[in-house]
PDB file of C-alpha atoms and ligand atoms in Angstrom:
ATOM      1  CA  MET A 363      -8.098  -4.363 -89.146  1.00 57.00           C
ATOM      2  CA  ALA A 364      -7.064  -2.056 -92.033  1.00 61.00           C
ATOM      3  CA  ALA A 365      -7.072   1.650 -91.115  1.00 72.00           C
ATOM      4  CA  GLU A 366      -9.807   3.645 -92.837  1.00 82.00           C
ATOM      5  CA  LYS A 367      -8.480   5.944 -95.570  1.00 86.00           C
ATOM      6  CA  THR A 368      -8.618   9.662 -94.883  1.00 93.00           C
ATOM      7  CA  GLN A 369      -6.779  10.841 -98.019  1.00 95.00           C
ATOM      8  CA  PRO A 370      -7.689  10.160-101.669  1.00 97.00           C
ATOM      9  CA  ASP A 371      -5.375   7.729-103.439  1.00 97.00           C
ATOM     10  CA  TYR A 372      -5.261   7.724-107.244  1.00 97.00           C
ATOM     11  CA  GLY A 373      -3.051   4.656-107.417  1.00 96.00           C
ATOM     12  CA  LEU A 374       0.270   3.729-108.929  1.00 97.00           C
ATOM     13  CA  ASP A 375       0.357   3.162-112.699  1.00 96.00           C
ATOM     14  CA  ALA A 376       1.972  -0.099-113.897  1.00 95.00           C
ATOM     15  CA  PRO A 377       2.684  -1.170-110.273  1.00 96.00           C
ATOM     16  CA  MET A 378       4.505  -4.394-111.218  1.00 97.00           C
ATOM     17  CA  LEU A 379       6.863  -2.530-113.547  1.00 96.00           C
ATOM     18  CA  VAL A 380       7.714   0.009-110.846  1.00 97.00           C
ATOM     19  CA  LYS A 381       8.378  -2.826-108.385  1.00 97.00           C
ATOM     20  CA  ARG A 382      10.569  -4.568-110.980  1.00 97.00           C
ATOM     21  CA  MET A 383      12.668  -1.402-111.466  1.00 97.00           C
ATOM     22  CA  PHE A 384      13.385  -1.099-107.725  1.00 98.00           C
ATOM     23  CA  THR A 385      14.054  -4.857-107.374  1.00 98.00           C
ATOM     24  CA  ARG A 386      16.501  -4.742-110.301  1.00 98.00           C
ATOM     25  CA  ALA A 387      18.210  -1.693-108.803  1.00 98.00           C
ATOM     26  CA  GLY A 388      18.621  -3.543-105.476  1.00 98.00           C
ATOM     27  CA  TRP A 389      19.965  -6.729-107.078  1.00 98.00           C
ATOM     28  CA  THR A 390      22.361  -4.909-109.416  1.00 98.00           C
ATOM     29  CA  ILE A 391      23.890  -2.858-106.607  1.00 97.00           C
ATOM     30  CA  ALA A 392      24.032  -5.923-104.281  1.00 97.00           C
ATOM     31  CA  ILE A 393      25.820  -7.997-106.953  1.00 97.00           C
ATOM     32  CA  GLY A 394      28.260  -5.131-107.574  1.00 97.00           C
ATOM     33  CA  VAL A 395      29.069  -4.902-103.859  1.00 97.00           C
ATOM     34  CA  ALA A 396      29.471  -8.713-103.610  1.00 97.00           C
ATOM     35  CA  VAL A 397      31.809  -8.825-106.633  1.00 95.00           C
ATOM     36  CA  PHE A 398      33.816  -5.965-105.135  1.00 96.00           C
ATOM     37  CA  LEU A 399      34.117  -7.569-101.676  1.00 96.00           C
ATOM     38  CA  ILE A 400      35.137 -10.967-103.110  1.00 96.00           C
ATOM     39  CA  ASN A 401      37.816  -9.547-105.453  1.00 95.00           C
ATOM     40  CA  ARG A 402      39.049  -6.360-103.821  1.00 94.00           C
ATOM     41  CA  ASN A 403      42.209  -7.865-102.260  1.00 95.00           C
ATOM     42  CA  GLU A 404      43.456  -9.689-105.363  1.00 93.00           C
ATOM     43  CA  ASN A 405      42.243  -7.203-108.005  1.00 92.00           C
ATOM     44  CA  PRO A 406      41.467  -3.891-106.287  1.00 93.00           C
ATOM     45  CA  GLY A 407      41.450  -1.751-109.458  1.00 95.00           C
ATOM     46  CA  PRO A 408      39.155  -3.875-111.683  1.00 95.00           C
ATOM     47  CA  SER A 409      36.822  -4.741-108.790  1.00 95.00           C
ATOM     48  CA  ALA A 410      36.369  -1.023-107.983  1.00 96.00           C
ATOM     49  CA  THR A 411      35.657  -0.350-111.677  1.00 96.00           C
ATOM     50  CA  LEU A 412      33.105  -3.171-111.745  1.00 96.00           C
ATOM     51  CA  LEU A 413      31.474  -1.800-108.590  1.00 97.00           C
ATOM     52  CA  GLY A 414      31.158   1.558-110.337  1.00 97.00           C
ATOM     53  CA  VAL A 415      29.566  -0.058-113.415  1.00 97.00           C
ATOM     54  CA  PHE A 416      27.065  -2.090-111.367  1.00 97.00           C
ATOM     55  CA  CYS A 417      26.175   0.957-109.253  1.00 98.00           C
ATOM     56  CA  ALA A 418      25.664   3.072-112.387  1.00 98.00           C
ATOM     57  CA  ILE A 419      23.284   0.457-113.870  1.00 98.00           C
ATOM     58  CA  GLY A 420      21.490   0.205-110.495  1.00 98.00           C
ATOM     59  CA  ALA A 421      21.158   3.987-110.414  1.00 97.00           C
ATOM     60  CA  ILE A 422      19.508   3.949-113.864  1.00 97.00           C
ATOM     61  CA  PHE A 423      16.908   1.422-112.618  1.00 97.00           C
ATOM     62  CA  LEU A 424      16.382   3.561-109.495  1.00 97.00           C
ATOM     63  CA  ALA A 425      15.943   6.699-111.593  1.00 97.00           C
ATOM     64  CA  ILE A 426      13.367   5.002-113.868  1.00 97.00           C
ATOM     65  CA  GLY A 427      11.440   3.602-110.857  1.00 97.00           C
ATOM     66  CA  GLY A 428      11.581   6.996-109.109  1.00 97.00           C
ATOM     67  CA  THR A 429      10.386   8.821-112.232  1.00 97.00           C
ATOM     68  CA  MET A 430       7.479   6.381-112.598  1.00 96.00           C
ATOM     69  CA  LEU A 431       6.559   6.860-108.936  1.00 97.00           C
ATOM     70  CA  TRP A 432       6.732  10.657-109.265  1.00 97.00           C
ATOM     71  CA  SER A 433       4.683  10.557-112.477  1.00 96.00           C
ATOM     72  CA  SER A 434       1.832   8.643-110.786  1.00 96.00           C
ATOM     73  CA  ARG A 435       1.895  10.569-107.514  1.00 97.00           C
ATOM     74  CA  VAL A 436       2.717  14.130-108.622  1.00 97.00           C
ATOM     75  CA  GLY A 437       3.166  14.680-112.381  1.00 96.00           C
ATOM     76  CA  LYS A 438      -0.123  13.110-113.411  1.00 97.00           C
ATOM     77  CA  LEU A 439      -2.101  15.193-110.887  1.00 97.00           C
ATOM     78  CA  GLN A 440      -0.459  18.446-112.013  1.00 97.00           C
ATOM     79  CA  LEU A 441      -1.156  17.660-115.671  1.00 97.00           C
ATOM     80  CA  ARG A 442      -4.750  16.652-114.865  1.00 97.00           C
ATOM     81  CA  ASP A 443      -5.358  20.102-113.332  1.00 98.00           C
ATOM     82  CA  LYS A 444      -3.700  21.937-116.228  1.00 97.00           C
ATOM     83  CA  LEU A 445      -5.756  20.053-118.835  1.00 97.00           C
ATOM     84  CA  LEU A 446      -9.079  20.354-117.007  1.00 98.00           C
ATOM     85  CA  ASP A 447      -8.495  24.072-116.419  1.00 98.00           C
ATOM     86  CA  SER A 448      -7.846  24.497-120.142  1.00 96.00           C
ATOM     87  CA  LEU A 449     -11.321  23.076-120.885  1.00 96.00           C
ATOM     88  CA  GLY A 450     -12.849  26.055-119.028  1.00 94.00           C
ATOM     89  CA  LEU A 451     -15.885  24.175-117.714  1.00 97.00           C
ATOM     90  CA  LYS A 452     -18.837  26.442-116.898  1.00 97.00           C
ATOM     91  CA  GLY A 453     -20.228  24.173-114.194  1.00 98.00           C
ATOM     92  CA  GLU A 454     -23.405  22.700-115.684  1.00 98.00           C
ATOM     93  CA  GLU A 455     -21.808  20.177-118.065  1.00 98.00           C
ATOM     94  CA  LYS A 456     -22.298  16.425-118.210  1.00 98.00           C
ATOM     95  CA  VAL A 457     -18.771  14.994-118.279  1.00 98.00           C
ATOM     96  CA  LEU A 458     -17.769  11.446-119.193  1.00 98.00           C
ATOM     97  CA  ASP A 459     -14.344  10.050-118.197  1.00 98.00           C
ATOM     98  CA  LEU A 460     -13.323   6.929-120.116  1.00 98.00           C
ATOM     99  CA  GLY A 461     -10.978   4.557-118.273  1.00 98.00           C
ATOM    100  CA  CYS A 462     -11.440   6.564-115.073  1.00 98.00           C
ATOM    101  CA  GLY A 463      -9.562   4.163-112.781  1.00 98.00           C
ATOM    102  CA  LEU A 464      -9.639   5.632-109.280  1.00 98.00           C
ATOM    103  CA  GLY A 465     -11.410   8.744-110.534  1.00 98.00           C
ATOM    104  CA  LEU A 466      -8.527  11.129-111.196  1.00 98.00           C
ATOM    105  CA  MET A 467     -10.207  12.973-114.095  1.00 98.00           C
ATOM    106  CA  THR A 468     -13.815  12.272-113.021  1.00 98.00           C
ATOM    107  CA  ILE A 469     -13.253  13.821-109.604  1.00 98.00           C
ATOM    108  CA  GLY A 470     -11.087  16.625-111.019  1.00 98.00           C
ATOM    109  CA  ALA A 471     -13.933  17.497-113.419  1.00 98.00           C
ATOM    110  CA  ALA A 472     -16.570  17.206-110.669  1.00 98.00           C
ATOM    111  CA  LYS A 473     -14.638  19.750-108.577  1.00 98.00           C
ATOM    112  CA  ARG A 474     -15.101  22.228-111.442  1.00 98.00           C
ATOM    113  CA  LEU A 475     -18.865  21.554-111.725  1.00 98.00           C
ATOM    114  CA  LYS A 476     -21.791  23.198-109.920  1.00 97.00           C
ATOM    115  CA  THR A 477     -25.001  21.663-111.250  1.00 97.00           C
ATOM    116  CA  GLY A 478     -23.281  19.312-113.712  1.00 98.00           C
ATOM    117  CA  LYS A 479     -22.344  15.673-113.159  1.00 98.00           C
ATOM    118  CA  ALA A 480     -19.300  13.574-113.984  1.00 98.00           C
ATOM    119  CA  THR A 481     -19.466   9.883-114.886  1.00 98.00           C
ATOM    120  CA  GLY A 482     -16.437   7.590-114.830  1.00 98.00           C
ATOM    121  CA  VAL A 483     -16.434   4.288-116.709  1.00 98.00           C
ATOM    122  CA  ASP A 484     -13.885   1.522-116.403  1.00 98.00           C
ATOM    123  CA  GLN A 485     -13.279  -2.198-116.216  1.00 97.00           C
ATOM    124  CA  TRP A 486     -11.097  -1.731-113.106  1.00 96.00           C
ATOM    125  CA  SER A 487      -7.940  -3.613-114.098  1.00 96.00           C
ATOM    126  CA  ALA A 488      -5.600  -3.783-111.076  1.00 93.00           C
ATOM    127  CA  GLU A 489      -2.704  -4.735-113.380  1.00 94.00           C
ATOM    128  CA  VAL A 490      -2.438  -1.259-114.855  1.00 96.00           C
ATOM    129  CA  LEU A 491      -3.397   0.724-111.730  1.00 97.00           C
ATOM    130  CA  SER A 492      -2.838  -0.331-108.113  1.00 97.00           C
ATOM    131  CA  GLY A 493      -5.928  -0.687-105.886  1.00 96.00           C
ATOM    132  CA  ASN A 494      -8.231  -0.182-108.891  1.00 97.00           C
ATOM    133  CA  SER A 495     -11.938  -0.665-108.099  1.00 97.00           C
ATOM    134  CA  SER A 496     -15.204   1.228-108.330  1.00 98.00           C
ATOM    135  CA  ASP A 497     -15.504   1.211-104.523  1.00 97.00           C
ATOM    136  CA  ALA A 498     -12.066   2.829-104.176  1.00 97.00           C
ATOM    137  CA  ALA A 499     -13.043   5.441-106.806  1.00 98.00           C
ATOM    138  CA  LYS A 500     -16.277   6.169-104.900  1.00 98.00           C
ATOM    139  CA  LEU A 501     -14.310   6.548-101.655  1.00 98.00           C
ATOM    140  CA  ASN A 502     -11.929   9.002-103.363  1.00 98.00           C
ATOM    141  CA  ALA A 503     -14.936  11.044-104.543  1.00 98.00           C
ATOM    142  CA  LYS A 504     -16.344  11.099-101.011  1.00 98.00           C
ATOM    143  CA  LEU A 505     -12.983  12.133 -99.527  1.00 98.00           C
ATOM    144  CA  GLU A 506     -12.688  14.906-102.135  1.00 98.00           C
ATOM    145  CA  GLY A 507     -16.196  16.173-101.237  1.00 98.00           C
ATOM    146  CA  VAL A 508     -17.794  15.478-104.640  1.00 98.00           C
ATOM    147  CA  GLY A 509     -19.572  12.186-103.902  1.00 97.00           C
ATOM    148  CA  ASP A 510     -22.923  13.706-104.935  1.00 97.00           C
ATOM    149  CA  ARG A 511     -21.623  14.906-108.315  1.00 98.00           C
ATOM    150  CA  VAL A 512     -20.050  11.685-109.622  1.00 98.00           C
ATOM    151  CA  ARG A 513     -21.110   8.255-110.758  1.00 98.00           C
ATOM    152  CA  PHE A 514     -18.897   5.285-111.542  1.00 98.00           C
ATOM    153  CA  GLU A 515     -20.032   2.565-113.932  1.00 98.00           C
ATOM    154  CA  THR A 516     -18.526  -0.580-115.414  1.00 97.00           C
ATOM    155  CA  SER A 517     -18.200  -0.550-119.180  1.00 95.00           C
ATOM    156  CA  ASP A 518     -15.828  -1.497-121.969  1.00 97.00           C
ATOM    157  CA  LEU A 519     -14.535   1.640-123.672  1.00 98.00           C
ATOM    158  CA  ARG A 520     -15.051  -0.048-127.052  1.00 98.00           C
ATOM    159  CA  LYS A 521     -18.799  -0.435-126.516  1.00 97.00           C
ATOM    160  CA  LEU A 522     -20.344   2.264-124.372  1.00 97.00           C
ATOM    161  CA  VAL A 523     -23.925   1.805-123.246  1.00 95.00           C
ATOM    162  CA  TYR A 524     -24.728   5.532-123.493  1.00 97.00           C
ATOM    163  CA  PRO A 525     -26.926   6.967-126.248  1.00 97.00           C
ATOM    164  CA  GLU A 526     -25.303   9.164-128.863  1.00 97.00           C
ATOM    165  CA  LYS A 527     -25.005  12.906-128.190  1.00 97.00           C
ATOM    166  CA  SER A 528     -25.454  12.546-124.434  1.00 97.00           C
ATOM    167  CA  TYR A 529     -22.339  14.249-122.965  1.00 98.00           C
ATOM    168  CA  ASP A 530     -21.018  17.819-123.167  1.00 98.00           C
ATOM    169  CA  VAL A 531     -17.437  16.814-122.450  1.00 98.00           C
ATOM    170  CA  ALA A 532     -15.638  13.477-122.859  1.00 98.00           C
ATOM    171  CA  VAL A 533     -12.177  12.975-121.375  1.00 98.00           C
ATOM    172  CA  SER A 534      -9.808  10.042-121.118  1.00 98.00           C
ATOM    173  CA  ALA A 535      -6.409   9.856-119.415  1.00 98.00           C
ATOM    174  CA  LEU A 536      -3.808   7.151-119.982  1.00 98.00           C
ATOM    175  CA  ALA A 537      -6.423   4.502-120.688  1.00 98.00           C
ATOM    176  CA  ILE A 538      -6.922   3.888-124.412  1.00 98.00           C
ATOM    177  CA  HIS A 539      -3.328   2.721-125.062  1.00 98.00           C
ATOM    178  CA  ASN A 540      -4.129  -0.277-122.823  1.00 97.00           C
ATOM    179  CA  ILE A 541      -6.336  -1.638-125.619  1.00 98.00           C
ATOM    180  CA  GLY A 542      -3.880  -3.876-127.454  1.00 97.00           C
ATOM    181  CA  ASP A 543      -5.099  -3.609-131.052  1.00 98.00           C
ATOM    182  CA  ARG A 544      -5.536  -0.612-133.327  1.00 98.00           C
ATOM    183  CA  GLU A 545      -9.113  -1.557-134.264  1.00 98.00           C
ATOM    184  CA  GLY A 546     -10.091  -1.633-130.569  1.00 98.00           C
ATOM    185  CA  ARG A 547      -8.431   1.723-129.864  1.00 98.00           C
ATOM    186  CA  ASP A 548     -10.109   3.294-132.912  1.00 98.00           C
ATOM    187  CA  ARG A 549     -13.451   1.962-131.744  1.00 98.00           C
ATOM    188  CA  ALA A 550     -12.943   3.468-128.256  1.00 98.00           C
ATOM    189  CA  VAL A 551     -12.169   6.890-129.789  1.00 98.00           C
ATOM    190  CA  ARG A 552     -15.210   6.625-132.105  1.00 98.00           C
ATOM    191  CA  GLU A 553     -17.384   5.695-129.109  1.00 98.00           C
ATOM    192  CA  MET A 554     -16.130   8.751-127.252  1.00 98.00           C
ATOM    193  CA  TRP A 555     -17.028  10.868-130.284  1.00 98.00           C
ATOM    194  CA  ARG A 556     -20.441   9.211-130.684  1.00 98.00           C
ATOM    195  CA  VAL A 557     -21.623  10.030-127.150  1.00 98.00           C
ATOM    196  CA  LEU A 558     -20.530  13.671-127.446  1.00 98.00           C
ATOM    197  CA  LYS A 559     -23.246  16.300-128.006  1.00 98.00           C
ATOM    198  CA  PRO A 560     -22.916  18.823-130.844  1.00 97.00           C
ATOM    199  CA  GLY A 561     -20.951  21.719-129.372  1.00 95.00           C
ATOM    200  CA  GLY A 562     -19.227  19.270-127.037  1.00 96.00           C
ATOM    201  CA  ARG A 563     -15.490  18.872-126.471  1.00 96.00           C
ATOM    202  CA  LEU A 564     -13.254  15.860-126.230  1.00 97.00           C
ATOM    203  CA  MET A 565      -9.810  15.525-124.662  1.00 98.00           C
ATOM    204  CA  ILE A 566      -7.550  12.458-124.593  1.00 98.00           C
ATOM    205  CA  LEU A 567      -4.255  12.308-122.704  1.00 98.00           C
ATOM    206  CA  ASP A 568      -1.957   9.380-123.397  1.00 98.00           C
ATOM    207  CA  ILE A 569       1.630   8.129-123.658  1.00 97.00           C
ATOM    208  CA  PHE A 570       1.162   6.215-126.949  1.00 98.00           C
ATOM    209  CA  HIS A 571      -0.944   6.413-130.148  1.00 98.00           C
ATOM    210  CA  VAL A 572      -2.148  10.017-129.730  1.00 98.00           C
ATOM    211  CA  GLY A 573      -1.526  10.639-133.455  1.00 98.00           C
ATOM    212  CA  GLU A 574      -3.812   7.687-134.252  1.00 98.00           C
ATOM    213  CA  TYR A 575      -6.571   9.138-132.042  1.00 98.00           C
ATOM    214  CA  ALA A 576      -6.267  12.490-133.852  1.00 98.00           C
ATOM    215  CA  SER A 577      -6.641  10.740-137.249  1.00 98.00           C
ATOM    216  CA  VAL A 578      -9.748   8.852-136.115  1.00 98.00           C
ATOM    217  CA  LEU A 579     -11.276  12.099-134.860  1.00 98.00           C
ATOM    218  CA  ARG A 580     -10.542  13.943-138.108  1.00 97.00           C
ATOM    219  CA  GLU A 581     -12.095  11.072-140.091  1.00 97.00           C
ATOM    220  CA  ALA A 582     -15.169  11.289-137.844  1.00 96.00           C
ATOM    221  CA  GLY A 583     -15.513  14.983-138.768  1.00 94.00           C
ATOM    222  CA  ALA A 584     -14.012  16.586-135.663  1.00 94.00           C
ATOM    223  CA  GLN A 585     -13.181  20.305-135.845  1.00 83.00           C
ATOM    224  CA  ASP A 586     -10.092  21.993-134.446  1.00 90.00           C
ATOM    225  CA  VAL A 587      -8.228  18.776-133.653  1.00 97.00           C
ATOM    226  CA  THR A 588      -5.167  19.899-131.696  1.00 97.00           C
ATOM    227  CA  VAL A 589      -2.337  17.656-130.532  1.00 98.00           C
ATOM    228  CA  ALA A 590      -0.083  19.044-127.767  1.00 98.00           C
ATOM    229  CA  SER A 591       3.017  17.680-126.032  1.00 97.00           C
ATOM    230  CA  HIS A 592       3.318  17.749-122.252  1.00 97.00           C
ATOM    231  CA  GLY A 593       6.890  16.619-121.708  1.00 95.00           C
ATOM    232  CA  PHE A 594       7.745  13.213-120.278  1.00 95.00           C
ATOM    233  CA  LEU A 595       5.816  11.166-117.717  1.00 95.00           C
ATOM    234  CA  TRP A 596       6.821   7.552-116.890  1.00 93.00           C
ATOM    235  CA  CYS A 597       9.954   8.322-119.013  1.00 94.00           C
ATOM    236  CA  LEU A 598       7.686   8.544-122.085  1.00 96.00           C
ATOM    237  CA  PRO A 599       6.513  11.495-124.198  1.00 96.00           C
ATOM    238  CA  THR A 600       3.029  12.425-123.024  1.00 97.00           C
ATOM    239  CA  LYS A 601       0.580  14.095-125.401  1.00 98.00           C
ATOM    240  CA  SER A 602      -3.018  15.230-125.516  1.00 98.00           C
ATOM    241  CA  VAL A 603      -5.507  15.619-128.321  1.00 98.00           C
ATOM    242  CA  VAL A 604      -8.407  18.034-128.017  1.00 97.00           C
ATOM    243  CA  ALA A 605     -11.306  18.262-130.473  1.00 97.00           C
ATOM    244  CA  ALA A 606     -14.676  19.967-130.779  1.00 95.00           C
ATOM    245  CA  LYS A 607     -17.919  18.663-132.250  1.00 95.00           C
ATOM    246  CA  GLN A 608     -19.983  21.013-134.415  1.00 90.00           C
TER     247      GLN A 608
HETATM  248  C1  SAM B1180      -3.452   3.641-116.274  1.00 65.70           C
HETATM  249  S1  SAM B1180      -5.104   3.553-115.763  1.00 65.70           S
HETATM  250  C2  SAM B1180      -5.520   5.273-115.775  1.00 65.70           C
HETATM  251  C3  SAM B1180      -6.686   5.574-114.870  1.00 65.70           C
HETATM  252  C4  SAM B1180      -7.053   7.036-114.751  1.00 65.70           C
HETATM  253  N1  SAM B1180      -7.577   7.568-115.993  1.00 65.70           N
HETATM  254  C5  SAM B1180      -5.882   7.840-114.279  1.00 65.70           C
HETATM  255  O1  SAM B1180      -5.307   8.599-115.079  1.00 65.70           O
HETATM  256  O2  SAM B1180      -5.500   7.706-113.108  1.00 65.70           O
HETATM  257  C6  SAM B1180      -5.957   2.928-117.188  1.00 65.70           C
HETATM  258  C7  SAM B1180      -7.383   2.539-116.904  1.00 65.70           C
HETATM  259  O3  SAM B1180      -8.026   2.153-118.125  1.00 65.70           O
HETATM  260  C8  SAM B1180      -8.862   1.054-117.841  1.00 65.70           C
HETATM  261  N2  SAM B1180      -9.119   0.320-119.087  1.00 65.70           N
HETATM  262  C9  SAM B1180      -8.207  -0.184-119.954  1.00 65.70           C
HETATM  263  N3  SAM B1180      -8.814  -0.771-121.010  1.00 65.70           N
HETATM  264  C10 SAM B1180     -10.154  -0.643-120.796  1.00 65.70           C
HETATM  265  C11 SAM B1180     -11.315  -1.042-121.534  1.00 65.70           C
HETATM  266  N4  SAM B1180     -11.221  -1.688-122.698  1.00 65.70           N
HETATM  267  N5  SAM B1180     -12.514  -0.738-121.024  1.00 65.70           N
HETATM  268  C12 SAM B1180     -12.638  -0.074-119.848  1.00 65.70           C
HETATM  269  N6  SAM B1180     -11.587   0.336-119.116  1.00 65.70           N
HETATM  270  C13 SAM B1180     -10.350   0.053-119.586  1.00 65.70           C
HETATM  271  C14 SAM B1180      -8.103   0.243-116.802  1.00 65.70           C
HETATM  272  O4  SAM B1180      -8.948  -0.609-116.078  1.00 65.70           O
HETATM  273  C15 SAM B1180      -7.515   1.362-115.957  1.00 65.70           C
HETATM  274  O5  SAM B1180      -8.351   1.719-114.898  1.00 65.70           O
END
């Protein structure tokens, strides 16, 4: 019987890619060692050089895998807190998190709310986030002590079921780039904008296409559209766009 979870788990992003990096590191180093052992007596110099080359390539795979692991387990959580703090929530807001996955932003927002509520929407793809499901997100919320302040619902980001002007704050982290075509991504950003109340604020964090999101928001009439860089996560430049609705 599986042990019951006692700690929240926000999952590993791109789990297959991380696994592939560690597998490649293992194979590259193993091949280097094998080549060295087979040839070391007849050609000690070249076989030692080859071992060095294989180990260096293996180390690059290890470093990428390790960075991806750190990004999912540590970097993403630190950035989540920095970005949510910067929104300065008062506590009574209705917050919508698009592509919430295991509830990272939804729960982070709920922890900053008193009478407000946070809703997370997703389609729960396990390909892009390990262990992804609404039940796992609900369990995380319970373990974080905010089960009564959150709601998780299934929805496509490109076609939200919510009426327009129904949320004070709309956030999305690392989700919209998963929509493969520009039209779909634009639609998701426009949907986010549509459900936002006048006076509301929107924040998107992503590793690709953040400039596109900013353009869509400006076209939709957003005020104070600000793009900011947050260094590298998953070995990729990570940016946010923040906008306000008048
Ligand atoms: C990398 S995960 C990020 C999850 C969470 N925001 C976080 O930062 O931990 C991306 C999420 O976007 C969701 N997603 C991608 N495309 C979607 C779509 N068209 N509609 C709803 N959810 C989508 C995936 O199911 C996944 O949970």
